[in-house]
mmCIF file with all atom_site columns, C-alpha atoms in Angstrom:
data_model
loop_
_atom_site.group_PDB
_atom_site.id
_atom_site.type_symbol
_atom_site.label_atom_id
_atom_site.label_alt_id
_atom_site.label_comp_id
_atom_site.label_asym_id
_atom_site.label_entity_id
_atom_site.label_seq_id
_atom_site.pdbx_PDB_ins_code
_atom_site.Cartn_x
_atom_site.Cartn_y
_atom_site.Cartn_z
_atom_site.occupancy
_atom_site.B_iso_or_equiv
_atom_site.pdbx_formal_charge
_atom_site.auth_seq_id
_atom_site.auth_comp_id
_atom_site.auth_asym_id
_atom_site.auth_atom_id
_atom_site.pdbx_PDB_model_num
ATOM 1   C CA . MET M 1 1   ? -13.978 25.220 -15.556 1.00 0.00 ? 1   MET M CA 1
ATOM 2   C CA . ALA M 1 2   ? -15.920 28.206 -13.985 1.00 0.00 ? 2   ALA M CA 1
ATOM 3   C CA . ALA M 1 3   ? -17.124 25.985 -11.137 1.00 0.00 ? 3   ALA M CA 1
ATOM 4   C CA . PHE M 1 4   ? -13.625 24.817 -10.429 1.00 0.00 ? 4   PHE M CA 1
ATOM 5   C CA . LEU M 1 5   ? -12.299 28.329 -10.411 1.00 0.00 ? 5   LEU M CA 1
ATOM 6   C CA . LYS M 1 6   ? -14.731 29.124 -7.632  1.00 0.00 ? 6   LYS M CA 1
ATOM 7   C CA . ASP M 1 7   ? -13.411 26.272 -5.634  1.00 0.00 ? 7   ASP M CA 1
ATOM 8   C CA . LEU M 1 8   ? -9.850  27.337 -6.427  1.00 0.00 ? 8   LEU M CA 1
ATOM 9   C CA . GLN M 1 9   ? -10.514 30.895 -5.113  1.00 0.00 ? 9   GLN M CA 1
ATOM 10  C CA . SER M 1 10  ? -11.251 29.427 -1.649  1.00 0.00 ? 10  SER M CA 1
ATOM 11  C CA . THR M 1 11  ? -7.977  27.397 -1.498  1.00 0.00 ? 11  THR M CA 1
ATOM 12  C CA . PRO M 1 12  ? -4.619  28.814 -0.333  1.00 0.00 ? 12  PRO M CA 1
ATOM 13  C CA . PRO M 1 13  ? -2.671  30.330 -2.093  1.00 0.00 ? 13  PRO M CA 1
ATOM 14  C CA . PHE M 1 14  ? -5.268  31.241 -4.622  1.00 0.00 ? 14  PHE M CA 1
ATOM 15  C CA . ASN M 1 15  ? -7.546  32.873 -2.004  1.00 0.00 ? 15  ASN M CA 1
ATOM 16  C CA . LYS M 1 16  ? -4.899  35.622 -1.904  1.00 0.00 ? 16  LYS M CA 1
ATOM 17  C CA . LEU M 1 17  ? -5.681  36.685 -5.541  1.00 0.00 ? 17  LEU M CA 1
ATOM 18  C CA . ASP M 1 18  ? -8.297  39.266 -6.591  1.00 0.00 ? 18  ASP M CA 1
ATOM 19  C CA . ALA M 1 19  ? -10.881 38.737 -9.341  1.00 0.00 ? 19  ALA M CA 1
ATOM 20  C CA . SER M 1 20  ? -8.576  40.002 -12.181 1.00 0.00 ? 20  SER M CA 1
ATOM 21  C CA . GLU M 1 21  ? -5.791  37.737 -11.055 1.00 0.00 ? 21  GLU M CA 1
ATOM 22  C CA . ILE M 1 22  ? -8.104  34.741 -11.003 1.00 0.00 ? 22  ILE M CA 1
ATOM 23  C CA . GLU M 1 23  ? -9.314  35.752 -14.521 1.00 0.00 ? 23  GLU M CA 1
ATOM 24  C CA . ALA M 1 24  ? -5.585  35.602 -15.706 1.00 0.00 ? 24  ALA M CA 1
ATOM 25  C CA . ILE M 1 25  ? -5.425  31.941 -14.459 1.00 0.00 ? 25  ILE M CA 1
ATOM 26  C CA . GLU M 1 26  ? -8.725  31.139 -16.190 1.00 0.00 ? 26  GLU M CA 1
ATOM 27  C CA . LYS M 1 27  ? -7.492  32.518 -19.536 1.00 0.00 ? 27  LYS M CA 1
ATOM 28  C CA . THR M 1 28  ? -4.190  30.598 -19.535 1.00 0.00 ? 28  THR M CA 1
ATOM 29  C CA . ALA M 1 29  ? -4.469  27.491 -17.438 1.00 0.00 ? 29  ALA M CA 1
ATOM 30  C CA . GLN M 1 30  ? -5.545  24.051 -18.472 1.00 0.00 ? 30  GLN M CA 1
ATOM 31  C CA . ILE M 1 31  ? -7.017  20.987 -16.691 1.00 0.00 ? 31  ILE M CA 1
ATOM 32  C CA . ALA M 1 32  ? -4.772  17.884 -17.396 1.00 0.00 ? 32  ALA M CA 1
ATOM 33  C CA . TYR M 1 33  ? -4.989  14.226 -16.759 1.00 0.00 ? 33  TYR M CA 1
ATOM 34  C CA . TYR M 1 34  ? -1.930  11.971 -16.170 1.00 0.00 ? 34  TYR M CA 1
ATOM 35  C CA . PRO M 1 35  ? -2.182  8.123  -15.651 1.00 0.00 ? 35  PRO M CA 1
ATOM 36  C CA . ASP M 1 36  ? -0.295  6.227  -12.968 1.00 0.00 ? 36  ASP M CA 1
ATOM 37  C CA . ASN M 1 37  ? 3.475   6.091  -13.407 1.00 0.00 ? 37  ASN M CA 1
ATOM 38  C CA . THR M 1 38  ? 3.712   9.142  -15.590 1.00 0.00 ? 38  THR M CA 1
ATOM 39  C CA . VAL M 1 39  ? 6.860   11.151 -14.858 1.00 0.00 ? 39  VAL M CA 1
ATOM 40  C CA . LEU M 1 40  ? 5.932   14.804 -14.640 1.00 0.00 ? 40  LEU M CA 1
ATOM 41  C CA . ILE M 1 41  ? 9.502   16.049 -14.297 1.00 0.00 ? 41  ILE M CA 1
ATOM 42  C CA . GLU M 1 42  ? 12.846  14.463 -14.333 1.00 0.00 ? 42  GLU M CA 1
ATOM 43  C CA . LYS M 1 43  ? 15.564  15.157 -11.762 1.00 0.00 ? 43  LYS M CA 1
ATOM 44  C CA . GLY M 1 44  ? 17.688  18.044 -13.105 1.00 0.00 ? 44  GLY M CA 1
ATOM 45  C CA . SER M 1 45  ? 14.893  19.468 -15.297 1.00 0.00 ? 45  SER M CA 1
ATOM 46  C CA . VAL M 1 46  ? 13.378  22.968 -15.109 1.00 0.00 ? 46  VAL M CA 1
ATOM 47  C CA . GLU M 1 47  ? 9.617   22.921 -14.886 1.00 0.00 ? 47  GLU M CA 1
ATOM 48  C CA . GLN M 1 48  ? 7.487   25.482 -16.849 1.00 0.00 ? 48  GLN M CA 1
ATOM 49  C CA . LYS M 1 49  ? 4.146   25.055 -15.109 1.00 0.00 ? 49  LYS M CA 1
ATOM 50  C CA . LEU M 1 50  ? 2.611   25.233 -11.629 1.00 0.00 ? 50  LEU M CA 1
ATOM 51  C CA . TYR M 1 51  ? 0.462   22.164 -10.919 1.00 0.00 ? 51  TYR M CA 1
ATOM 52  C CA . TYR M 1 52  ? -2.475  22.405 -8.565  1.00 0.00 ? 52  TYR M CA 1
ATOM 53  C CA . ILE M 1 53  ? -3.762  18.852 -7.765  1.00 0.00 ? 53  ILE M CA 1
ATOM 54  C CA . ILE M 1 54  ? -7.562  18.392 -8.095  1.00 0.00 ? 54  ILE M CA 1
ATOM 55  C CA . LYS M 1 55  ? -7.332  14.613 -7.580  1.00 0.00 ? 55  LYS M CA 1
ATOM 56  C CA . GLY M 1 56  ? -4.457  12.077 -7.304  1.00 0.00 ? 56  GLY M CA 1
ATOM 57  C CA . VAL M 1 57  ? -1.081  11.660 -5.694  1.00 0.00 ? 57  VAL M CA 1
ATOM 58  C CA . VAL M 1 58  ? 2.309   12.691 -6.951  1.00 0.00 ? 58  VAL M CA 1
ATOM 59  C CA . GLU M 1 59  ? 5.639   11.357 -5.460  1.00 0.00 ? 59  GLU M CA 1
ATOM 60  C CA . ALA M 1 60  ? 8.952   13.082 -5.231  1.00 0.00 ? 60  ALA M CA 1
ATOM 61  C CA . ARG M 1 61  ? 11.790  10.646 -5.248  1.00 0.00 ? 61  ARG M CA 1
ATOM 62  C CA . ASP M 1 62  ? 15.540  10.737 -5.151  1.00 0.00 ? 62  ASP M CA 1
ATOM 63  C CA . GLY M 1 63  ? 16.441  7.428  -6.707  1.00 0.00 ? 63  GLY M CA 1
ATOM 64  C CA . ASP M 1 64  ? 14.559  4.801  -4.620  1.00 0.00 ? 64  ASP M CA 1
ATOM 65  C CA . GLU M 1 65  ? 14.037  7.084  -1.702  1.00 0.00 ? 65  GLU M CA 1
ATOM 66  C CA . LEU M 1 66  ? 10.578  8.720  -1.299  1.00 0.00 ? 66  LEU M CA 1
ATOM 67  C CA . ILE M 1 67  ? 11.131  12.323 -0.349  1.00 0.00 ? 67  ILE M CA 1
ATOM 68  C CA . ASP M 1 68  ? 7.576   13.719 -0.305  1.00 0.00 ? 68  ASP M CA 1
ATOM 69  C CA . LEU M 1 69  ? 3.962   13.173 -1.341  1.00 0.00 ? 69  LEU M CA 1
ATOM 70  C CA . TYR M 1 70  ? 1.643   15.748 -2.933  1.00 0.00 ? 70  TYR M CA 1
ATOM 71  C CA . GLN M 1 71  ? -2.113  15.284 -2.809  1.00 0.00 ? 71  GLN M CA 1
ATOM 72  C CA . GLU M 1 72  ? -5.403  16.971 -3.384  1.00 0.00 ? 72  GLU M CA 1
ATOM 73  C CA . HIS M 1 73  ? -5.222  20.755 -3.007  1.00 0.00 ? 73  HIS M CA 1
ATOM 74  C CA . ASP M 1 74  ? -1.379  20.809 -3.018  1.00 0.00 ? 74  ASP M CA 1
ATOM 75  C CA . THR M 1 75  ? 0.640   22.751 -5.457  1.00 0.00 ? 75  THR M CA 1
ATOM 76  C CA . LEU M 1 76  ? 3.771   21.551 -7.208  1.00 0.00 ? 76  LEU M CA 1
ATOM 77  C CA . PHE M 1 77  ? 6.839   23.536 -8.278  1.00 0.00 ? 77  PHE M CA 1
ATOM 78  C CA . GLY M 1 78  ? 5.884   26.965 -6.937  1.00 0.00 ? 78  GLY M CA 1
ATOM 79  C CA . ALA M 1 79  ? 9.210   27.601 -5.161  1.00 0.00 ? 79  ALA M CA 1
ATOM 80  C CA . GLU M 1 80  ? 11.193  26.103 -8.052  1.00 0.00 ? 80  GLU M CA 1
ATOM 81  C CA . LEU M 1 81  ? 9.426   28.380 -10.492 1.00 0.00 ? 81  LEU M CA 1
ATOM 82  C CA . LEU M 1 82  ? 10.098  31.474 -8.362  1.00 0.00 ? 82  LEU M CA 1
ATOM 83  C CA . GLY M 1 83  ? 13.756  30.807 -8.314  1.00 0.00 ? 83  GLY M CA 1
ATOM 84  C CA . ASN M 1 84  ? 13.880  29.252 -11.863 1.00 0.00 ? 84  ASN M CA 1
ATOM 85  C CA . GLN M 1 85  ? 15.614  26.236 -10.225 1.00 0.00 ? 85  GLN M CA 1
ATOM 86  C CA . VAL M 1 86  ? 16.263  22.809 -11.585 1.00 0.00 ? 86  VAL M CA 1
ATOM 87  C CA . SER M 1 87  ? 14.399  19.947 -9.915  1.00 0.00 ? 87  SER M CA 1
ATOM 88  C CA . LYS M 1 88  ? 16.262  18.078 -7.197  1.00 0.00 ? 88  LYS M CA 1
ATOM 89  C CA . TYR M 1 89  ? 13.935  15.134 -7.447  1.00 0.00 ? 89  TYR M CA 1
ATOM 90  C CA . GLN M 1 90  ? 11.928  13.096 -9.997  1.00 0.00 ? 90  GLN M CA 1
ATOM 91  C CA . TYR M 1 91  ? 8.147   13.712 -9.638  1.00 0.00 ? 91  TYR M CA 1
ATOM 92  C CA . SER M 1 92  ? 5.915   10.904 -10.867 1.00 0.00 ? 92  SER M CA 1
ATOM 93  C CA . VAL M 1 93  ? 2.172   10.074 -10.607 1.00 0.00 ? 93  VAL M CA 1
ATOM 94  C CA . ALA M 1 94  ? 1.460   7.589  -7.866  1.00 0.00 ? 94  ALA M CA 1
ATOM 95  C CA . GLN M 1 95  ? -2.361  7.711  -8.375  1.00 0.00 ? 95  GLN M CA 1
ATOM 96  C CA . GLU M 1 96  ? -3.883  9.006  -11.543 1.00 0.00 ? 96  GLU M CA 1
ATOM 97  C CA . LEU M 1 97  ? -3.690  12.705 -11.562 1.00 0.00 ? 97  LEU M CA 1
ATOM 98  C CA . ILE M 1 98  ? -6.177  15.392 -12.514 1.00 0.00 ? 98  ILE M CA 1
ATOM 99  C CA . CYS M 1 99  ? -4.568  18.820 -12.116 1.00 0.00 ? 99  CYS M CA 1
ATOM 100 C CA . TYR M 1 100 ? -4.750  22.415 -13.073 1.00 0.00 ? 100 TYR M CA 1
ATOM 101 C CA . GLU M 1 101 ? -1.644  23.518 -15.078 1.00 0.00 ? 101 GLU M CA 1
ATOM 102 C CA . ILE M 1 102 ? -0.777  27.261 -14.774 1.00 0.00 ? 102 ILE M CA 1
ATOM 103 C CA . PRO M 1 103 ? 1.931   28.419 -17.242 1.00 0.00 ? 103 PRO M CA 1
ATOM 104 C CA . TYR M 1 104 ? 5.145   29.853 -15.921 1.00 0.00 ? 104 TYR M CA 1
ATOM 105 C CA . LYS M 1 105 ? 4.554   33.215 -17.302 1.00 0.00 ? 105 LYS M CA 1
ATOM 106 C CA . THR M 1 106 ? 1.185   33.574 -15.626 1.00 0.00 ? 106 THR M CA 1
ATOM 107 C CA . PHE M 1 107 ? 2.492   32.346 -12.319 1.00 0.00 ? 107 PHE M CA 1
ATOM 108 C CA . LYS M 1 108 ? 5.499   34.633 -12.438 1.00 0.00 ? 108 LYS M CA 1
ATOM 109 C CA . GLU M 1 109 ? 3.369   37.671 -13.203 1.00 0.00 ? 109 GLU M CA 1
ATOM 110 C CA . LEU M 1 110 ? 1.017   36.840 -10.344 1.00 0.00 ? 110 LEU M CA 1
ATOM 111 C CA . ALA M 1 111 ? 3.893   36.322 -7.966  1.00 0.00 ? 111 ALA M CA 1
ATOM 112 C CA . GLU M 1 112 ? 5.424   39.691 -8.951  1.00 0.00 ? 112 GLU M CA 1
ATOM 113 C CA . GLN M 1 113 ? 2.133   41.525 -8.563  1.00 0.00 ? 113 GLN M CA 1
ATOM 114 C CA . ASN M 1 114 ? 0.869   39.968 -5.385  1.00 0.00 ? 114 ASN M CA 1
ATOM 115 C CA . SER M 1 115 ? 3.371   39.499 -2.505  1.00 0.00 ? 115 SER M CA 1
ATOM 116 C CA . ALA M 1 116 ? 0.944   37.489 -0.364  1.00 0.00 ? 116 ALA M CA 1
ATOM 117 C CA . PHE M 1 117 ? 0.674   34.891 -3.223  1.00 0.00 ? 117 PHE M CA 1
ATOM 118 C CA . ARG M 1 118 ? 4.465   34.762 -3.677  1.00 0.00 ? 118 ARG M CA 1
ATOM 119 C CA . ASP M 1 119 ? 5.075   34.594 0.090   1.00 0.00 ? 119 ASP M CA 1
ATOM 120 C CA . TYR M 1 120 ? 2.835   31.564 0.432   1.00 0.00 ? 120 TYR M CA 1
ATOM 121 C CA . PHE M 1 121 ? 5.201   29.582 -1.827  1.00 0.00 ? 121 PHE M CA 1
ATOM 122 C CA . ILE M 1 122 ? 8.221   30.637 0.075   1.00 0.00 ? 122 ILE M CA 1
ATOM 123 C CA . ALA M 1 123 ? 6.680   29.732 3.421   1.00 0.00 ? 123 ALA M CA 1
ATOM 124 C CA . THR M 1 124 ? 5.468   26.422 2.028   1.00 0.00 ? 124 THR M CA 1
ATOM 125 C CA . ILE M 1 125 ? 8.864   25.466 0.757   1.00 0.00 ? 125 ILE M CA 1
ATOM 126 C CA . ALA M 1 126 ? 10.457  26.331 4.143   1.00 0.00 ? 126 ALA M CA 1
ATOM 127 C CA . LYS M 1 127 ? 7.964   24.033 5.909   1.00 0.00 ? 127 LYS M CA 1
ATOM 128 C CA . ARG M 1 128 ? 8.624   21.165 3.482   1.00 0.00 ? 128 ARG M CA 1
ATOM 129 C CA . ILE M 1 129 ? 12.338  21.527 3.984   1.00 0.00 ? 129 ILE M CA 1
ATOM 130 C CA . ASP M 1 130 ? 11.923  21.407 7.733   1.00 0.00 ? 130 ASP M CA 1
ATOM 131 C CA . THR M 1 131 ? 9.687   18.270 7.401   1.00 0.00 ? 131 THR M CA 1
ATOM 132 C CA . ILE M 1 132 ? 12.225  16.542 5.202   1.00 0.00 ? 132 ILE M CA 1
ATOM 133 C CA . LYS M 1 133 ? 15.031  17.368 7.555   1.00 0.00 ? 133 LYS M CA 1
ATOM 134 C CA . GLU M 1 134 ? 13.099  15.995 10.571  1.00 0.00 ? 134 GLU M CA 1
ATOM 135 C CA . LYS M 1 135 ? 12.370  12.739 8.642   1.00 0.00 ? 135 LYS M CA 1
ATOM 136 C CA . SER M 1 136 ? 16.022  12.395 7.841   1.00 0.00 ? 136 SER M CA 1
ATOM 137 C CA . GLU M 1 137 ? 17.128  12.959 11.387  1.00 0.00 ? 137 GLU M CA 1
ATOM 138 C CA . PHE M 1 138 ? 14.540  10.563 12.700  1.00 0.00 ? 138 PHE M CA 1
ATOM 139 C CA . ALA M 1 139 ? 15.651  7.854  10.240  1.00 0.00 ? 139 ALA M CA 1
ATOM 140 C CA . SER M 1 140 ? 19.292  8.268  11.226  1.00 0.00 ? 140 SER M CA 1
ATOM 141 C CA . LEU M 1 141 ? 18.309  7.967  14.919  1.00 0.00 ? 141 LEU M CA 1
ATOM 142 C CA . GLY M 1 142 ? 16.291  4.879  14.150  1.00 0.00 ? 142 GLY M CA 1
ATOM 143 C CA . GLN M 1 143 ? 19.248  3.292  12.347  1.00 0.00 ? 143 GLN M CA 1
ATOM 144 C CA . LEU M 1 144 ? 21.421  3.929  15.364  1.00 0.00 ? 144 LEU M CA 1
ATOM 145 C CA . MET M 1 145 ? 18.819  2.515  17.857  1.00 0.00 ? 145 MET M CA 1
ATOM 146 C CA . THR M 1 146 ? 18.437  -0.664 15.740  1.00 0.00 ? 146 THR M CA 1
ATOM 147 C CA . ALA M 1 147 ? 22.087  -1.377 15.050  1.00 0.00 ? 147 ALA M CA 1
ATOM 148 C CA . ARG M 1 148 ? 23.361  -4.770 16.202  1.00 0.00 ? 148 ARG M CA 1
ATOM 149 C CA . LEU M 1 149 ? 26.147  -4.454 18.670  1.00 0.00 ? 149 LEU M CA 1
ATOM 150 C CA . ASP M 1 150 ? 28.058  -7.401 17.188  1.00 0.00 ? 150 ASP M CA 1
ATOM 151 C CA . THR M 1 151 ? 28.440  -5.419 13.962  1.00 0.00 ? 151 THR M CA 1
ATOM 152 C CA . ILE M 1 152 ? 29.851  -2.364 15.500  1.00 0.00 ? 152 ILE M CA 1
ATOM 153 C CA . ALA M 1 153 ? 33.618  -2.009 15.348  1.00 0.00 ? 153 ALA M CA 1
ATOM 154 C CA . LEU M 1 154 ? 34.897  -1.851 18.889  1.00 0.00 ? 154 LEU M CA 1
ATOM 155 C CA . HIS M 1 155 ? 38.281  -0.346 19.910  1.00 0.00 ? 155 HIS M CA 1
ATOM 156 C CA . SER M 1 156 ? 40.389  -0.943 22.979  1.00 0.00 ? 156 SER M CA 1
ATOM 157 C CA . ALA M 1 157 ? 39.847  1.524  25.757  1.00 0.00 ? 157 ALA M CA 1
ATOM 158 C CA . THR M 1 158 ? 42.481  4.271  26.093  1.00 0.00 ? 158 THR M CA 1
ATOM 159 C CA . ILE M 1 159 ? 43.480  5.014  29.655  1.00 0.00 ? 159 ILE M CA 1
ATOM 160 C CA . VAL M 1 160 ? 44.634  8.414  30.461  1.00 0.00 ? 160 VAL M CA 1
ATOM 161 C CA . LYS M 1 161 ? 46.294  9.472  33.766  1.00 0.00 ? 161 LYS M CA 1
ATOM 162 C CA . ALA M 1 162 ? 44.423  12.034 35.859  1.00 0.00 ? 162 ALA M CA 1
ATOM 163 C CA . ASN M 1 163 ? 47.159  14.549 35.895  1.00 0.00 ? 163 ASN M CA 1
ATOM 164 C CA . THR M 1 164 ? 47.617  14.655 32.125  1.00 0.00 ? 164 THR M CA 1
#
């Protein structure tokens, strides 16, 4: 695990932590394995761990709709843990997952002690929200551009006099 911690120290947001803060992670975190199709968290649940992906892919889904993908070096649930929020999506393993699990208590203490560490998660969630919003707007525009004219409800024109 010591070799992995050295790698972790060079990766955002963990590169914002000092030696004692990294040591706190070393004492409390675990390396975990999850096979394909494992549900990490159900929609509406509250997570109690921060996940750092070493290898694998995790999907965030809202029903059948794919919302986001998390891959190597991504963290999961940082913003949710900061706000103690319920999950808006179901997170499941798309490709077998090896990850570092940091308990909520350790994560919360680090975020309270180190504002740069905490701010990383706030900025990351803002970026992800913008990306999801852009994808949604693009999808709506795509639907409009590919709509068949014969399926659109047409109304008679309304003629208004110029002096009205």
